[in-house]
PDB file of C-alpha atoms in Angstrom:
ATOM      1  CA  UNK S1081    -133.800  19.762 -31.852  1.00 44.00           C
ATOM      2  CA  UNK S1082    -136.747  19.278 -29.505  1.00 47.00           C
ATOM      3  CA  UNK S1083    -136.240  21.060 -26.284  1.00 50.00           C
ATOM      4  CA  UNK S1084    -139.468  19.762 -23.266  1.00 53.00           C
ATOM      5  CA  UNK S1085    -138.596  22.660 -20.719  1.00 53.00           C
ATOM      6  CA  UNK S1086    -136.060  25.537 -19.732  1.00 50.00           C
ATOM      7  CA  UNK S1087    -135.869  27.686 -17.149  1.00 55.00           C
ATOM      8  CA  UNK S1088    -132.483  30.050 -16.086  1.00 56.00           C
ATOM      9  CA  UNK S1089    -131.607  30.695 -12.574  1.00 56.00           C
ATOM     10  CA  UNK S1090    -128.455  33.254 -11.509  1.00 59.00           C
ATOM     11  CA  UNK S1091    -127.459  31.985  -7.779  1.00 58.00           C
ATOM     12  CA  UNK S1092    -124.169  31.080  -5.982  1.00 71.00           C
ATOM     13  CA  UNK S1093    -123.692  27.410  -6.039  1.00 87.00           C
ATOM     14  CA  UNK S1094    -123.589  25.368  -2.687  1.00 91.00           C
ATOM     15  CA  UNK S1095    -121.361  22.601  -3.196  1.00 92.00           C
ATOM     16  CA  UNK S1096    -121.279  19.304  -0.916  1.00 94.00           C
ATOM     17  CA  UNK S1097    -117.799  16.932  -0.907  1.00 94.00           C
ATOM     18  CA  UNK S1098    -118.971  13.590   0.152  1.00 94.00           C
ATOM     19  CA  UNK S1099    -116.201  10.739   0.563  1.00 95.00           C
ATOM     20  CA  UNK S1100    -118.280   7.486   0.308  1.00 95.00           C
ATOM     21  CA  UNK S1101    -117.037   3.572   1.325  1.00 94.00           C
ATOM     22  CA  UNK S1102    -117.537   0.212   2.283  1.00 93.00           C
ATOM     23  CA  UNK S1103    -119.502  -1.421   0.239  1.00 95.00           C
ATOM     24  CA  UNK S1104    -122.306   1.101   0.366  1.00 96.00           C
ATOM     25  CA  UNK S1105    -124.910   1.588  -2.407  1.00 97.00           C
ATOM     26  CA  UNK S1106    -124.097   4.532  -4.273  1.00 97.00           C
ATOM     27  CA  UNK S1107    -127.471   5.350  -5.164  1.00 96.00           C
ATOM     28  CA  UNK S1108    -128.648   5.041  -1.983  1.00 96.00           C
ATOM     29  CA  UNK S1109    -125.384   7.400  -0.327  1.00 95.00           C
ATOM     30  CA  UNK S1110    -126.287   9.862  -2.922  1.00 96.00           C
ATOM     31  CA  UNK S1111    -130.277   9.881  -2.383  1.00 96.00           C
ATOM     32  CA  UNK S1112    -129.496  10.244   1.105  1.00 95.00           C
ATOM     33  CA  UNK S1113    -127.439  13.262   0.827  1.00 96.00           C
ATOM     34  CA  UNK S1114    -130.185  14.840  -1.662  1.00 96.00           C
ATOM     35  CA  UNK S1115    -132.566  14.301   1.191  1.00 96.00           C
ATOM     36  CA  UNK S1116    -131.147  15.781   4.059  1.00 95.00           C
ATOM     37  CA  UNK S1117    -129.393  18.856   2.318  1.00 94.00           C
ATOM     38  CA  UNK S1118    -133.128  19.202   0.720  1.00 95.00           C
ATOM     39  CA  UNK S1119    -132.012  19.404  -2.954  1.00 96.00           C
ATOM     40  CA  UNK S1120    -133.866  19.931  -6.113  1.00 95.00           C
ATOM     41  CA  UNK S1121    -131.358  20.467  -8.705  1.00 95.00           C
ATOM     42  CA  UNK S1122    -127.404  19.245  -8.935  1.00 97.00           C
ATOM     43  CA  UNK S1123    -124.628  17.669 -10.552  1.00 97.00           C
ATOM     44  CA  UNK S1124    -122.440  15.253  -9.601  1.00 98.00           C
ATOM     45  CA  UNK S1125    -119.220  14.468 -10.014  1.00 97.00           C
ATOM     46  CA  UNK S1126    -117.240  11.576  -9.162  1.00 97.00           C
ATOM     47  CA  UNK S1127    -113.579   9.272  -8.813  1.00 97.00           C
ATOM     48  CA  UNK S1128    -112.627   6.693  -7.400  1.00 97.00           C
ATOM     49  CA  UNK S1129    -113.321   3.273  -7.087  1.00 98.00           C
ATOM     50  CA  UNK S1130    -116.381   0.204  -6.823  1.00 98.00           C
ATOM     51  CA  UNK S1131    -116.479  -3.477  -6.044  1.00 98.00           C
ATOM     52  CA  UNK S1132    -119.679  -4.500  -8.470  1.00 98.00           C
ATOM     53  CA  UNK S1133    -121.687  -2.259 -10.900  1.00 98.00           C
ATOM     54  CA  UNK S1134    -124.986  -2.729 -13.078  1.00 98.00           C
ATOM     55  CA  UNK S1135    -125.467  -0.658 -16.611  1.00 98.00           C
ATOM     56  CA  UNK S1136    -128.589  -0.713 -18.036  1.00 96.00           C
ATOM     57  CA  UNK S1137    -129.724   0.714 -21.327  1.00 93.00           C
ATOM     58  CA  UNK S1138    -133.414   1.535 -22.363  1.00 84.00           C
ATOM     59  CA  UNK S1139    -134.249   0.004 -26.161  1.00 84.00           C
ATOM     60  CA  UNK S1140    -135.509   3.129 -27.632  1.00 79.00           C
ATOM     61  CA  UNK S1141    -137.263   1.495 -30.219  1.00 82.00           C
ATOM     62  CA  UNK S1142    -139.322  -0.613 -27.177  1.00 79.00           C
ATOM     63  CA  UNK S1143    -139.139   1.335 -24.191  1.00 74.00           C
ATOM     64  CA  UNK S1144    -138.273  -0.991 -22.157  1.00 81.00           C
ATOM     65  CA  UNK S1145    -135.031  -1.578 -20.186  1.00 84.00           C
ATOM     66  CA  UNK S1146    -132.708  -4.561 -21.301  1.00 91.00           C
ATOM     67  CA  UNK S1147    -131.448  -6.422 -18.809  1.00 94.00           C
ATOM     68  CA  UNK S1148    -128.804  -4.858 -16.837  1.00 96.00           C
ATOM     69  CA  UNK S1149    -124.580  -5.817 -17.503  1.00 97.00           C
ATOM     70  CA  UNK S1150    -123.311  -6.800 -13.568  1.00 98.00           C
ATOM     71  CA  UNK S1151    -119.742  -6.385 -12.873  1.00 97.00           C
ATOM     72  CA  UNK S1152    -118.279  -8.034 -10.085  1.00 97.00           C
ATOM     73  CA  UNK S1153    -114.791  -7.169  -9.749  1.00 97.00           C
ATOM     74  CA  UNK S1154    -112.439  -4.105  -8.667  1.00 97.00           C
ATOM     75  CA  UNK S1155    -113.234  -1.300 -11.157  1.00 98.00           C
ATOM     76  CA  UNK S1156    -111.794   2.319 -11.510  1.00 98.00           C
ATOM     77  CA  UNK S1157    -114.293   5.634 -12.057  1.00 98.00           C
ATOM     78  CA  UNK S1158    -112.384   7.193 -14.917  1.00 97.00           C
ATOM     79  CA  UNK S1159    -115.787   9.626 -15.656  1.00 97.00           C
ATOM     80  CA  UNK S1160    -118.460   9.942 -13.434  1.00 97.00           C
ATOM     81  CA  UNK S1161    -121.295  12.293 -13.427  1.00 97.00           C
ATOM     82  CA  UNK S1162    -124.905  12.442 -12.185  1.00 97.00           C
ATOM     83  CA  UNK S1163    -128.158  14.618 -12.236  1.00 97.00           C
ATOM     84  CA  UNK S1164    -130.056  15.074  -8.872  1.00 97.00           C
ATOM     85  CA  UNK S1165    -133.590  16.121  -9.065  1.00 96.00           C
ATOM     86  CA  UNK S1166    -137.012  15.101  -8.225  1.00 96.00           C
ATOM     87  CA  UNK S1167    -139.458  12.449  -9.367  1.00 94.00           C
ATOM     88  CA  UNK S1168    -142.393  12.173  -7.259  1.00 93.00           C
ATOM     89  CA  UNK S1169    -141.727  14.862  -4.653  1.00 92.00           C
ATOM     90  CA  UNK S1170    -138.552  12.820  -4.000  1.00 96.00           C
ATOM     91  CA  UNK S1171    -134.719  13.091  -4.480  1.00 97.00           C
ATOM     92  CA  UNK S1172    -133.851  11.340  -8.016  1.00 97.00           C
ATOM     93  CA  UNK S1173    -130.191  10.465  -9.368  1.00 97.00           C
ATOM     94  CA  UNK S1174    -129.427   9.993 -12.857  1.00 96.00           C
ATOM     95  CA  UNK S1175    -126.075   8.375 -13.024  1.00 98.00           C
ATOM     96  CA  UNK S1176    -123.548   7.623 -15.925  1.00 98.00           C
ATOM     97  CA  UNK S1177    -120.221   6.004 -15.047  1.00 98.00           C
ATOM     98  CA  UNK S1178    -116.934   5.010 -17.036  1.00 98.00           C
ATOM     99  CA  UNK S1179    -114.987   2.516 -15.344  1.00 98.00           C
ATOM    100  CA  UNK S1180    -112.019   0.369 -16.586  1.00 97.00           C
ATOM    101  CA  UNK S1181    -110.258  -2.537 -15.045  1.00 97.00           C
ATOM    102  CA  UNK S1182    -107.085  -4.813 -15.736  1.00 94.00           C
ATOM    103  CA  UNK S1183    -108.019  -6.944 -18.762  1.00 93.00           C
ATOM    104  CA  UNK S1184    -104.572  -9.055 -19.585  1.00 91.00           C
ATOM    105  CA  UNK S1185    -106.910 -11.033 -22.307  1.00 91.00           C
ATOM    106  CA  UNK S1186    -106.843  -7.234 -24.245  1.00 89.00           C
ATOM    107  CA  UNK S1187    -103.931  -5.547 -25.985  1.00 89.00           C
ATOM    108  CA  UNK S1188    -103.406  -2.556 -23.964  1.00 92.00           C
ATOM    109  CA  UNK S1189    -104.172  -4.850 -20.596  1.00 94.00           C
ATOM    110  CA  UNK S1190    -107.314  -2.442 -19.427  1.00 95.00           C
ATOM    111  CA  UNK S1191    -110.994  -2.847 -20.470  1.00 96.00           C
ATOM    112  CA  UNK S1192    -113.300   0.583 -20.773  1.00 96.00           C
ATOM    113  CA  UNK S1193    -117.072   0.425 -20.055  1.00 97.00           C
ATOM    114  CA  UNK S1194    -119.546   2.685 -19.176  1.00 97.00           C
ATOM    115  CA  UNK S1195    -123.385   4.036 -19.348  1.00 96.00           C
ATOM    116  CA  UNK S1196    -126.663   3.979 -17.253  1.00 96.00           C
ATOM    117  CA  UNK S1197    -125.762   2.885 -13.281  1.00 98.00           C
ATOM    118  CA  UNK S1198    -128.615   0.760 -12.280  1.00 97.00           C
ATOM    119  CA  UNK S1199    -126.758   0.235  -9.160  1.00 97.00           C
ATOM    120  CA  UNK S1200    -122.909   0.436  -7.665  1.00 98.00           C
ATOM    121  CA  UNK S1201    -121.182  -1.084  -5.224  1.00 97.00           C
ATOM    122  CA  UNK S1202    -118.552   1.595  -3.696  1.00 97.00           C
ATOM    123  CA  UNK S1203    -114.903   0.614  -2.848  1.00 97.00           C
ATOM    124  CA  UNK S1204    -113.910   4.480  -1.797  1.00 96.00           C
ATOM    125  CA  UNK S1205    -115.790   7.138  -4.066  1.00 96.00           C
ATOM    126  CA  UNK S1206    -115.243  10.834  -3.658  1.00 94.00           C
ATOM    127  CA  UNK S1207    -118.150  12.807  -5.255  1.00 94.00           C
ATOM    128  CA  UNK S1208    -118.636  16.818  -5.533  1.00 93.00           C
ATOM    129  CA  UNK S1209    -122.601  17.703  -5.926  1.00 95.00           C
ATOM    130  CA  UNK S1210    -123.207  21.187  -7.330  1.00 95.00           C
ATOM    131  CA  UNK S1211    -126.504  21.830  -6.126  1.00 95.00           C
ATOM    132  CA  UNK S1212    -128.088  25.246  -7.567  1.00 93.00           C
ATOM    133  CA  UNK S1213    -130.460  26.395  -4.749  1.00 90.00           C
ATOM    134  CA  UNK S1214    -133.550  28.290  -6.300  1.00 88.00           C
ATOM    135  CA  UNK S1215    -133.615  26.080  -9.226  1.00 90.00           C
ATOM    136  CA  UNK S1216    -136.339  22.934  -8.966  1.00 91.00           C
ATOM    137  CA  UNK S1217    -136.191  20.326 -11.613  1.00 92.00           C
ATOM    138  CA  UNK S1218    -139.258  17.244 -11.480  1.00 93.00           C
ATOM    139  CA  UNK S1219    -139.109  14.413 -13.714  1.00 92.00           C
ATOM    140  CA  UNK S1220    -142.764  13.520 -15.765  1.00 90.00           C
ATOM    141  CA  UNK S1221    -143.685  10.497 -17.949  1.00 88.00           C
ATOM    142  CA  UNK S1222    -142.784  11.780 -21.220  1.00 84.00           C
ATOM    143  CA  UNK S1223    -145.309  10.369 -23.611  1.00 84.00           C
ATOM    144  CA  UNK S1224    -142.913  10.455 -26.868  1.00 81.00           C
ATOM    145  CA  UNK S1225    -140.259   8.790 -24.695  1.00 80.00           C
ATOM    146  CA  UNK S1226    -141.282   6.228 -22.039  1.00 78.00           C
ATOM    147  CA  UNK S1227    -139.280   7.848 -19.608  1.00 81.00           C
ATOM    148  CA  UNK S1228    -139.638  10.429 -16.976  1.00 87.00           C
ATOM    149  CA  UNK S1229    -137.702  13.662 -18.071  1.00 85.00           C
ATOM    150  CA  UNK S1230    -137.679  17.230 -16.853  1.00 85.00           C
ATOM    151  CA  UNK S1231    -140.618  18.575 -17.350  1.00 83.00           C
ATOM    152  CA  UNK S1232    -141.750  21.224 -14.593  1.00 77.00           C
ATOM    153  CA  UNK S1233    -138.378  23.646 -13.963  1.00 80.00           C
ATOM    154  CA  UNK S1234    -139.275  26.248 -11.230  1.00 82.00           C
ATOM    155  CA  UNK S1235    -137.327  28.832  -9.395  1.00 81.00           C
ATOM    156  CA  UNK S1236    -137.615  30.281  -6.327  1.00 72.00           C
ATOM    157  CA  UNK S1237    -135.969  33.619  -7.466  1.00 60.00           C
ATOM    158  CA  UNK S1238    -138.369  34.807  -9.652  1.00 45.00           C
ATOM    159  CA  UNK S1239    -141.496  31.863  -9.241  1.00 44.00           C
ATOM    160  CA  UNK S1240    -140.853  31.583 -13.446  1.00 44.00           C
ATOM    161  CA  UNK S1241    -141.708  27.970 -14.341  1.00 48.00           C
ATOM    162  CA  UNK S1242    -141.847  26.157 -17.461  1.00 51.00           C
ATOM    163  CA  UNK S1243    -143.446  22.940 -18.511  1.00 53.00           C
ATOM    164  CA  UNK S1244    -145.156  21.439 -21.432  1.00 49.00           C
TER     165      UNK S1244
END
């Protein structure tokens, strides 16, 4: 196992309920919110529901994205989670989703998907964002990988950082 960067930090959590709806862009609603509450490292967790959603995978082989699955119809969050932290002195969301939806044309009558968000639609979402305050996490080009992973981890605590 290769592991880029690590870095412990021992502080109480702050954590942010955010009800989100109307059509707004999830991204976009949770950006925002990493903006003005000025955070640098969180999780997110989410339920509910979105009108249209993108996945997107990266071919590891390439490095390049494939083109993105769009899903226009009524779907249910059954999993949601998301990273915030920063990629070029800005708020960044990582965001994995699985959704279902009534599928008659299937045995059970649902459909499951899921993976990378490229971008959602929001019917009513309700997310929780952990944020851990002294902890700063900024995304790099990774070489080996093509994409931009953690790779400066710095806390306010103690000023211990670790990169590669």
């Amino acid at each position: 196992m290769s592991i880029v960067a690590k870095t412990e930090v021992h502080t109480p959590n702050r954590v942010i309920a955010a009800a989100l709806c109307d059509g707004v862009n999830l991204h976009t609603a949770l950006t925002e919110i990493a903006a003005s509450e000025q955070i640098t490292a969180a999780i997110v967790h989410m339920l509910g529901g979105l009108r249209e959603v993108a996945l997107v995978e990266t071919d590891f082989t390439t490095g390049h994205k494939k083109s993105p699955l769009v899903f226009r119809r009524p779907l249910e969050i059954i999993g949601g989670s998301g990273m915030i932290s920063r990629l070029n002195d800005a708020p960044h969301l990582h965001l994995h989703l699985t959704l279902s939806f009534q599928d008659t044309d299937q045995m059970h009558g649902v459909t499951v998907i899921g993976g990378h968000v490229a971008y959602a639609l929001v019917h009513a979402v309700e997310a929780l964002i952990i944020c851990y305050d002294g902890l700063r996490l900024e995304r790099h080009p990774d070489p080996a990988t093509g994409l931009a992973l953690w790779r400066r981890m710095t806390t306010t605590n103690d000023h211990r950082s670790t990169s590669s």
